[in-house]
Coordinates of C-alpha atoms and ligand atoms in Angstrom, one line a residue:
M13 CA -27.1 3.4 6.7
I14 CA -29.9 1.2 5.4
W15 CA -32.8 3.4 4.5
N16 CA -36.5 2.5 4.5
E17 CA -39.1 3.6 2.0
S18 CA -39.5 7.0 3.7
K19 CA -35.8 7.5 3.4
E20 CA -35.2 7.2 7.1
C21 CA -32.7 4.9 8.7
M22 CA -34.3 1.5 8.9
S23 CA -35.4 0.5 12.4
R24 CA -34.5 -3.0 13.7
D25 CA -38.1 -4.1 13.3
E26 CA -38.2 -3.1 9.7
L27 CA -34.8 -4.7 9.1
Q28 CA -36.0 -8.0 10.7
A29 CA -39.1 -8.0 8.5
L30 CA -36.9 -7.6 5.5
Q31 CA -34.5 -10.3 6.6
S32 CA -37.5 -12.7 7.2
K33 CA -38.8 -12.1 3.7
R34 CA -35.4 -12.7 2.2
L35 CA -34.7 -15.7 4.3
V36 CA -37.8 -17.5 3.1
K37 CA -36.9 -16.7 -0.5
T38 CA -33.3 -18.0 0.0
V39 CA -34.5 -21.2 1.6
N40 CA -36.8 -21.9 -1.3
R41 CA -34.1 -21.1 -3.8
V42 CA -31.6 -23.6 -2.3
Y43 CA -34.3 -26.3 -1.7
H44 CA -35.4 -26.1 -5.3
N45 CA -32.0 -25.5 -7.0
V46 CA -29.4 -27.3 -5.0
E47 CA -29.8 -31.0 -4.6
Y48 CA -27.3 -31.2 -1.7
Y49 CA -29.4 -28.8 0.4
R50 CA -32.7 -30.4 -0.6
K51 CA -31.4 -33.8 0.5
R52 CA -30.0 -32.4 3.7
M53 CA -33.3 -30.7 4.5
Q54 CA -35.3 -33.8 3.6
K55 CA -33.1 -35.9 5.8
E56 CA -33.8 -33.6 8.7
G57 CA -37.5 -33.5 7.9
I58 CA -37.6 -29.8 7.0
E59 CA -39.8 -28.4 4.3
P60 CA -39.3 -24.8 2.9
G61 CA -42.7 -24.0 4.3
D62 CA -41.4 -24.6 7.9
I63 CA -39.3 -21.5 7.6
R64 CA -41.6 -18.5 7.9
G65 CA -39.1 -16.0 9.1
I66 CA -35.8 -15.4 11.0
E67 CA -37.4 -16.9 14.1
D68 CA -37.2 -20.3 12.4
L69 CA -33.5 -20.0 11.4
S70 CA -32.3 -22.5 14.1
K71 CA -34.4 -25.3 12.4
L72 CA -32.0 -25.1 9.4
P73 CA -28.8 -27.2 9.2
Y74 CA -25.3 -25.6 9.3
T75 CA -23.1 -25.4 6.2
T76 CA -19.3 -25.9 6.5
K77 CA -16.2 -25.7 4.3
D78 CA -16.4 -29.5 4.1
D79 CA -19.8 -29.2 2.4
L80 CA -18.2 -27.0 -0.2
R81 CA -15.3 -29.4 -0.6
E82 CA -17.6 -32.4 -1.0
T83 CA -19.6 -30.6 -3.8
Y84 CA -16.4 -29.2 -5.5
P85 CA -16.4 -27.3 -7.7
F86 CA -20.0 -26.1 -8.4
G87 CA -22.3 -28.4 -6.5
L88 CA -23.8 -25.7 -4.2
F89 CA -24.4 -23.2 -7.0
A90 CA -28.0 -22.2 -7.1
A91 CA -28.0 -20.6 -10.5
P92 CA -27.4 -22.2 -13.9
Q93 CA -23.9 -21.7 -15.3
S94 CA -25.2 -19.4 -17.9
E95 CA -26.1 -16.9 -15.2
I96 CA -22.7 -17.1 -13.4
V97 CA -20.6 -14.2 -14.5
R98 CA -17.6 -14.5 -12.1
I99 CA -15.8 -17.2 -10.2
H100 CA -13.4 -16.7 -7.3
A101 CA -11.7 -19.3 -5.1
S102 CA -9.9 -19.6 -1.8
S103 CA -7.7 -22.2 -0.2
G104 CA -9.4 -25.3 1.1
T105 CA -8.1 -27.4 4.0
T106 CA -6.6 -29.9 1.5
G107 CA -5.6 -29.4 -2.1
K108 CA -9.1 -28.5 -3.1
A109 CA -10.1 -24.9 -3.3
T110 CA -13.4 -23.5 -2.2
V111 CA -15.1 -22.2 -5.3
V112 CA -17.6 -19.3 -5.3
G113 CA -19.8 -18.2 -8.2
Y114 CA -21.6 -14.8 -8.7
T115 CA -24.5 -13.8 -10.9
R116 CA -24.6 -10.3 -12.2
K117 CA -26.9 -9.3 -9.4
D118 CA -24.5 -10.8 -6.8
I119 CA -21.6 -8.7 -8.3
D120 CA -23.8 -5.5 -8.1
I121 CA -24.7 -6.2 -4.5
W122 CA -21.1 -7.0 -3.6
A123 CA -20.0 -3.7 -5.2
E124 CA -22.7 -1.8 -3.2
C125 CA -21.6 -3.4 0.1
V126 CA -18.0 -2.4 -0.5
A127 CA -19.1 1.1 -1.5
R128 CA -21.0 1.3 1.8
A129 CA -17.7 0.3 3.6
L130 CA -15.8 2.9 1.7
T131 CA -18.4 5.5 2.5
Q132 CA -18.1 4.7 6.2
A133 CA -14.4 5.4 5.8
G134 CA -15.3 8.8 4.4
V135 CA -14.4 8.0 0.8
T136 CA -16.4 9.7 -1.9
R137 CA -16.5 10.1 -5.7
D138 CA -13.9 12.8 -5.3
D139 CA -11.3 10.3 -4.1
T140 CA -8.6 8.3 -5.8
V141 CA -8.5 4.8 -4.4
Q142 CA -5.4 2.6 -4.8
V143 CA -6.3 -1.1 -4.5
A144 CA -3.4 -3.0 -3.2
Y145 CA -5.0 -6.3 -2.4
G146 CA -4.1 -9.1 -4.7
Y147 CA -6.1 -9.3 -7.9
G148 CA -7.1 -12.8 -9.2
L149 CA -9.0 -15.7 -7.6
F150 CA -8.6 -13.9 -4.2
T151 CA -11.6 -11.7 -3.7
G152 CA -9.7 -8.7 -2.2
G153 CA -8.5 -7.0 -5.3
L154 CA -11.6 -7.2 -7.6
G155 CA -13.9 -6.8 -4.6
A156 CA -12.4 -3.5 -3.5
H157 CA -12.0 -2.4 -7.1
Y158 CA -15.7 -2.8 -8.1
G159 CA -16.8 -1.2 -4.8
A160 CA -14.7 1.9 -5.4
E161 CA -15.9 2.2 -9.0
Y162 CA -19.5 1.7 -7.9
L163 CA -19.0 4.7 -5.6
G164 CA -17.7 6.7 -8.5
A165 CA -14.2 7.1 -7.2
R166 CA -11.1 6.7 -9.4
V167 CA -9.5 3.4 -9.0
V168 CA -5.8 2.6 -9.3
P169 CA -5.7 -1.2 -9.7
Q170 CA -2.2 -1.6 -8.2
S171 CA -2.5 -5.2 -6.7
T172 CA 0.4 -6.3 -4.6
G173 CA 4.1 -6.7 -5.5
N174 CA 6.2 -3.7 -6.4
T175 CA 6.0 -1.5 -3.3
K176 CA 8.3 1.2 -4.6
K177 CA 6.2 1.7 -7.7
L178 CA 3.1 1.7 -5.6
V179 CA 4.5 4.5 -3.5
T180 CA 5.6 6.5 -6.6
M181 CA 2.1 6.2 -8.0
M182 CA 0.5 7.1 -4.7
K183 CA 2.4 10.4 -4.8
D184 CA 2.2 11.1 -8.5
F185 CA -1.6 10.3 -8.9
G186 CA -2.6 12.1 -5.6
V187 CA -4.0 8.9 -4.1
T188 CA -6.4 9.7 -1.2
A189 CA -7.5 6.3 -0.1
I190 CA -6.0 2.8 -0.1
A191 CA -7.4 -0.7 0.3
C192 CA -4.9 -3.3 1.4
T193 CA -4.0 -5.6 4.3
P194 CA -3.0 -3.8 7.5
S195 CA 0.5 -5.4 7.6
Y196 CA 1.2 -4.4 4.0
L197 CA 0.1 -0.8 4.8
L198 CA 2.6 -0.7 7.7
H199 CA 5.2 -1.9 5.2
I200 CA 4.2 0.9 2.8
A201 CA 4.4 3.4 5.7
E202 CA 7.9 2.3 6.5
L203 CA 9.0 2.7 2.9
L204 CA 7.4 6.2 2.7
E205 CA 9.3 7.1 5.9
E206 CA 12.6 5.8 4.5
M207 CA 12.0 7.8 1.3
G208 CA 11.1 10.9 3.2
E209 CA 7.8 11.1 1.3
I210 CA 5.2 10.9 4.1
D211 CA 4.4 14.6 3.9
N212 CA 4.3 14.5 0.1
I213 CA 1.3 12.2 -0.2
K214 CA -2.4 13.0 0.0
L215 CA -3.6 9.8 1.6
K216 CA -6.4 10.3 4.1
A217 CA -8.1 6.9 4.6
A218 CA -7.3 3.2 4.5
V219 CA -9.7 0.3 4.4
C220 CA -7.8 -2.7 5.7
G221 CA -8.7 -6.3 6.3
A222 CA -8.3 -9.9 5.1
E223 CA -6.2 -10.7 8.2
P224 CA -6.4 -10.2 12.0
W225 CA -5.1 -6.9 13.4
T226 CA -5.5 -5.0 16.6
D227 CA -6.8 -1.5 17.5
N228 CA -3.2 -0.7 18.5
M229 CA -2.0 -1.5 14.9
R230 CA -4.8 0.8 13.6
R231 CA -3.5 3.6 15.8
Q232 CA 0.1 3.0 14.6
I233 CA -1.0 3.2 11.0
E234 CA -3.0 6.3 11.6
E235 CA -0.2 8.1 13.4
K236 CA 2.5 7.1 10.9
L237 CA 0.5 8.1 7.9
H238 CA -1.7 10.8 9.4
I239 CA -4.8 9.1 8.1
N240 CA -8.0 7.3 9.3
A241 CA -7.9 3.5 9.0
F242 CA -10.9 1.2 9.0
D243 CA -11.4 -2.5 9.5
I244 CA -13.2 -4.3 6.7
Y245 CA -14.2 -7.9 7.0
G246 CA -15.4 -10.6 4.6
L247 CA -14.8 -14.1 3.3
S248 CA -15.0 -15.5 -0.2
E249 CA -17.6 -18.1 0.6
V250 CA -20.1 -15.5 1.8
M251 CA -19.1 -12.9 -0.7
G252 CA -15.6 -11.3 -0.2
P253 CA -14.7 -8.0 1.4
G254 CA -17.7 -5.9 2.4
V255 CA -19.6 -8.2 4.7
A256 CA -18.9 -5.8 7.6
C257 CA -16.8 -2.7 8.2
D258 CA -16.3 -0.3 11.2
C259 CA -17.3 3.4 11.2
Q260 CA -15.5 6.5 12.6
Y261 CA -16.3 5.4 16.2
H262 CA -14.4 2.1 15.8
K263 CA -16.8 0.3 18.2
G264 CA -17.0 -2.9 16.1
L265 CA -17.8 -3.7 12.5
H266 CA -21.3 -3.0 11.2
V267 CA -22.7 -6.1 9.5
Y268 CA -24.6 -5.5 6.3
E269 CA -27.5 -7.4 7.8
D270 CA -29.9 -6.8 4.9
H271 CA -27.7 -9.2 2.9
F272 CA -26.0 -11.3 5.6
L273 CA -27.8 -12.7 8.6
P274 CA -25.3 -13.2 11.4
E275 CA -25.5 -15.6 14.4
I276 CA -22.9 -16.3 17.1
I277 CA -22.8 -19.9 18.2
S278 CA -20.7 -22.0 20.6
P279 CA -18.4 -24.1 18.4
E280 CA -18.8 -26.9 21.0
T281 CA -22.6 -27.1 21.5
L282 CA -23.5 -25.4 18.2
L283 CA -26.1 -23.5 20.2
P284 CA -26.5 -19.7 19.9
V285 CA -24.6 -17.7 22.6
G286 CA -25.9 -14.5 24.0
E287 CA -25.3 -10.9 22.9
N288 CA -21.7 -9.7 23.8
E289 CA -20.5 -13.3 24.3
T290 CA -17.7 -14.7 22.2
G291 CA -18.4 -17.5 19.8
E292 CA -18.2 -18.6 16.2
L293 CA -19.7 -16.3 13.6
V294 CA -22.2 -17.9 11.3
F295 CA -23.8 -16.3 8.3
T296 CA -26.9 -17.0 6.2
T297 CA -26.8 -15.1 2.9
L298 CA -30.1 -13.3 2.2
T299 CA -29.8 -12.1 -1.4
K300 CA -27.2 -14.2 -3.1
E301 CA -28.2 -16.1 -6.2
G302 CA -25.0 -17.8 -7.4
L303 CA -23.9 -19.4 -4.1
P304 CA -26.4 -18.8 -1.3
L305 CA -25.3 -20.3 1.9
I306 CA -27.4 -21.4 4.9
R307 CA -25.9 -21.0 8.3
Y308 CA -22.3 -21.0 7.1
R309 CA -19.8 -21.6 9.9
T310 CA -17.0 -19.1 9.3
K311 CA -14.7 -20.4 12.1
D312 CA -14.0 -16.8 13.0
L313 CA -14.4 -15.9 16.7
T314 CA -16.1 -12.7 17.7
S315 CA -19.1 -11.3 19.6
I316 CA -22.2 -9.4 18.5
H317 CA -23.8 -6.2 19.8
Y318 CA -27.2 -4.9 18.8
D319 CA -27.4 -1.6 20.6
Q320 CA -27.4 1.5 18.3
C321 CA -24.0 2.9 17.4
E322 CA -23.1 6.5 18.0
C323 CA -23.0 7.0 14.2
G324 CA -26.7 6.3 14.1
R325 CA -26.6 3.0 12.3
T326 CA -29.0 0.4 13.5
L327 CA -27.0 -2.4 12.1
A328 CA -25.5 -5.0 14.5
R329 CA -21.8 -4.7 15.2
I330 CA -19.3 -7.5 15.5
S331 CA -16.1 -7.0 17.6
R332 CA -12.6 -7.3 16.2
F333 CA -11.8 -11.0 15.7
T334 CA -10.1 -12.8 18.5
G335 CA -9.0 -15.8 16.5
R336 CA -10.3 -18.9 14.7
T337 CA -11.6 -22.3 15.7
D338 CA -9.4 -24.1 13.1
D339 CA -5.7 -24.1 12.3
M340 CA -6.0 -21.7 9.3
L341 CA -3.1 -19.2 9.2
I342 CA -3.3 -15.9 7.3
I343 CA 0.1 -15.1 5.9
R344 CA 0.4 -11.9 3.9
G345 CA -3.3 -12.1 3.4
V346 CA -3.1 -15.6 2.0
N347 CA -5.0 -18.3 3.8
V348 CA -2.8 -21.3 4.6
F349 CA -3.8 -24.6 6.1
P350 CA -1.0 -26.8 7.5
S351 CA -2.7 -29.8 5.8
Q352 CA -2.0 -28.2 2.4
I353 CA 1.7 -28.4 3.2
E354 CA 1.3 -31.9 4.4
S355 CA -0.5 -33.2 1.3
A356 CA 2.0 -31.5 -1.0
L357 CA 4.9 -33.1 0.8
L358 CA 3.3 -36.5 0.8
E359 CA 3.2 -36.5 -3.0
M360 CA 7.0 -36.0 -3.1
A361 CA 9.6 -38.7 -3.1
G362 CA 12.4 -38.3 -0.6
T363 CA 10.5 -36.4 2.1
T364 CA 9.0 -37.7 5.3
P365 CA 5.7 -36.5 6.8
H366 CA 7.6 -34.5 9.5
Y367 CA 7.6 -30.8 8.9
L368 CA 7.4 -27.6 10.9
M369 CA 6.1 -24.2 9.7
I370 CA 7.7 -21.2 11.3
V371 CA 5.8 -18.0 10.7
D372 CA 7.5 -14.7 11.6
R373 CA 7.0 -11.0 11.0
V374 CA 10.2 -9.3 9.6
G375 CA 9.6 -5.6 9.7
N376 CA 6.0 -5.6 8.8
L377 CA 5.9 -8.4 6.4
D378 CA 5.1 -12.0 7.3
T379 CA 7.6 -14.8 6.4
L380 CA 7.1 -18.5 6.2
E381 CA 9.9 -21.1 6.7
V382 CA 9.1 -24.7 6.3
Q383 CA 11.5 -27.2 7.8
V384 CA 11.2 -30.6 6.2
E385 CA 12.8 -33.8 7.3
V386 CA 14.2 -35.7 4.3
E387 CA 15.8 -39.1 3.9
E388 CA 19.3 -39.5 5.3
R389 CA 20.8 -40.2 1.9
F390 CA 20.4 -36.6 0.9
F391 CA 22.9 -35.5 3.5
S392 CA 25.5 -38.1 2.5
D393 CA 25.2 -37.4 -1.2
E394 CA 26.6 -34.4 -2.9
I395 CA 25.4 -31.0 -1.7
K396 CA 24.0 -30.4 -5.2
E397 CA 21.3 -33.1 -4.6
L398 CA 20.2 -31.3 -1.4
E399 CA 20.1 -27.9 -3.2
S400 CA 18.1 -29.3 -6.0
L401 CA 15.6 -31.0 -3.6
T402 CA 15.3 -27.7 -1.7
K403 CA 14.4 -25.9 -4.9
K404 CA 12.0 -28.6 -5.9
I405 CA 10.2 -28.6 -2.6
S406 CA 10.0 -24.7 -2.5
H407 CA 8.5 -24.8 -5.9
V408 CA 5.9 -27.5 -5.0
L409 CA 4.9 -25.7 -1.7
Q410 CA 4.7 -22.3 -3.4
N411 CA 2.4 -23.8 -6.0
A412 CA 0.3 -25.5 -3.3
I413 CA -0.3 -22.5 -1.1
G414 CA 0.3 -19.5 -3.5
L415 CA 3.0 -17.9 -1.3
A416 CA 6.8 -17.8 -1.4
V417 CA 8.2 -20.2 1.1
K418 CA 11.7 -20.6 2.5
V419 CA 12.5 -24.3 2.7
K420 CA 15.1 -25.7 5.0
L421 CA 15.8 -29.4 4.7
V422 CA 16.7 -31.2 7.9
E423 CA 18.0 -34.7 8.8
P424 CA 15.6 -37.4 10.0
R425 CA 14.4 -37.1 13.6
T426 CA 15.4 -33.4 13.9
I427 CA 11.9 -32.0 14.3
E428 CA 10.7 -32.5 17.8
R429 CA 8.1 -35.3 18.2
S430 CA 5.1 -34.5 20.2
M431 CA 3.4 -36.9 22.7
G432 CA 0.0 -35.6 21.8
K433 CA -1.2 -33.7 18.7
A434 CA 1.8 -33.0 16.4
V435 CA 2.9 -29.4 16.5
H436 CA 3.3 -28.3 12.9
V437 CA 3.2 -24.5 13.4
I438 CA 5.3 -22.0 15.4
D439 CA 3.8 -18.6 14.9
N440 CA 6.2 -16.0 16.2
R441 CA 4.1 -13.0 15.0
K442 CA 2.9 -10.9 17.8
L443 CA -0.1 -8.7 17.0
V444 CA 0.4 -5.6 19.1
Ligands
LIG30 O1 -9.9 -12.3 3.1 C1 -11.8 -11.3 1.9 C2 -11.3 -10.0 2.3 C3 -10.5 -9.3 1.4 C4 -11.7 -9.3 3.5 C5 -10.1 -8.0 1.6 C6 -11.3 -8.0 3.7 C7 -10.5 -7.4 2.8 P1 -10.8 -15.0 2.3 O2 -9.5 -15.1 1.6 O3 -11.8 -16.1 2.0 O4 -11.5 -13.7 2.1 O5 -10.5 -15.1 3.9 C8 -11.5 -15.0 4.8 O6 -9.9 -13.9 6.4 O7 -12.7 -15.9 7.6 C9 -11.1 -14.2 8.4 O8 -10.5 -15.3 9.1 C10 -10.0 -13.4 7.7 N1 -10.4 -12.0 7.7 C11 -10.9 -11.3 6.7 N2 -11.1 -10.0 7.1 C12 -10.6 -9.9 8.3 C13 -10.6 -8.8 9.3 C14 -11.0 -12.4 2.4 N3 -11.0 -7.6 9.0 C15 -10.9 -15.0 6.2 N4 -10.1 -9.1 10.5 C16 -11.9 -14.8 7.3 C17 -9.7 -10.4 10.8 C18 -10.2 -11.2 8.7 N5 -9.7 -11.4 10.0

């Protein structure tokens, strides 16, 4: 819940007044502190004074991942470096990462948002939360970690990797809540089943996100582990996990609208679509200092609903995501763009620009095989040459995307040519 000064749940009118006040402040902040935004607004003839509240939002220009790339690494930061206390980054469409900076206040608000999500999942200071998102530049690990600490729960900062050890600790430490990707949780559940340990753990809740999943998958997780599972959403550019999360009614994810102002637009016309209609989710941050973003196009497809939820929250809800408008894949929680593979291959001698990514789900874990056409000579030379090139390409690709890749080298003209747009991805995963 978001409370007003009389400690009542904030009405939508009160919320909108707060959003308007914060929007005006954010617009002034980017205009005065970020040259890129100032120039863009000047080009479009907009002065900060033209924005008096959320009703003027549509006068402002959109921001995209390209803008972040163009100003790499720190060009959109709105706080001096001395005030930035943390940097995270996520994959960009080419080699360049998208870099995000947080001030101390940003980190506190982020922790509070994640704490809200955990609270929606029934987690309290009496819980032990195992964080099994990756720690590092990815926002999942540290985001969930600080949120759980903010709540006063005990945190087990597991990260990803050694699942057997994770399961042992889950049992030995009496872990009651876990934060990880839904596919990884299914994998954990399978291991627990195999080890005959399901009834020996104390887990009661899971907060899962960072990749698309279905309501069916949620039920599978809940039944296998005898827990309640919740859907948490976020993206590094806007903050990280904790932009929205569903409640016990699972009727969409409540957006923390006092910090993130959502819009749904048509990706074709760029005009807002109506309530309940599917379109691209756009966010304007309302309190961020380090990297405030104006009308950031997330590329995520969803719809928005403003009617009050059965839980009593007045916050808008977004539906489970139905896809993206770009070609970004999420493999084991890692964002991968085909163009990253392409540019890495282009840098290597002996390869051709013809490649095919095959994504599969083996058990509950995603796998990625990349088939690469290489010059004929590698097939006539000794097998050793082919093996060493395979190793080299695996290494380069793994470095480029941050994910283990199985590389299969194929002879020239093996990969099917397309008459139209080249097909670079076959995604065999079926989300059921
Ligand atoms: O994935 C932040 C996060 C970490 C969210 C842990 C939830 C839990 P990025 O790496 O920048 O940040 O990837 C953001 O992941 O635009 C969506 O396409 C996708 N995504 C995140 N959460 C969900 C979700 C983190 N609950 C991108 N359902 C986003 C579907 C999700 N897709």
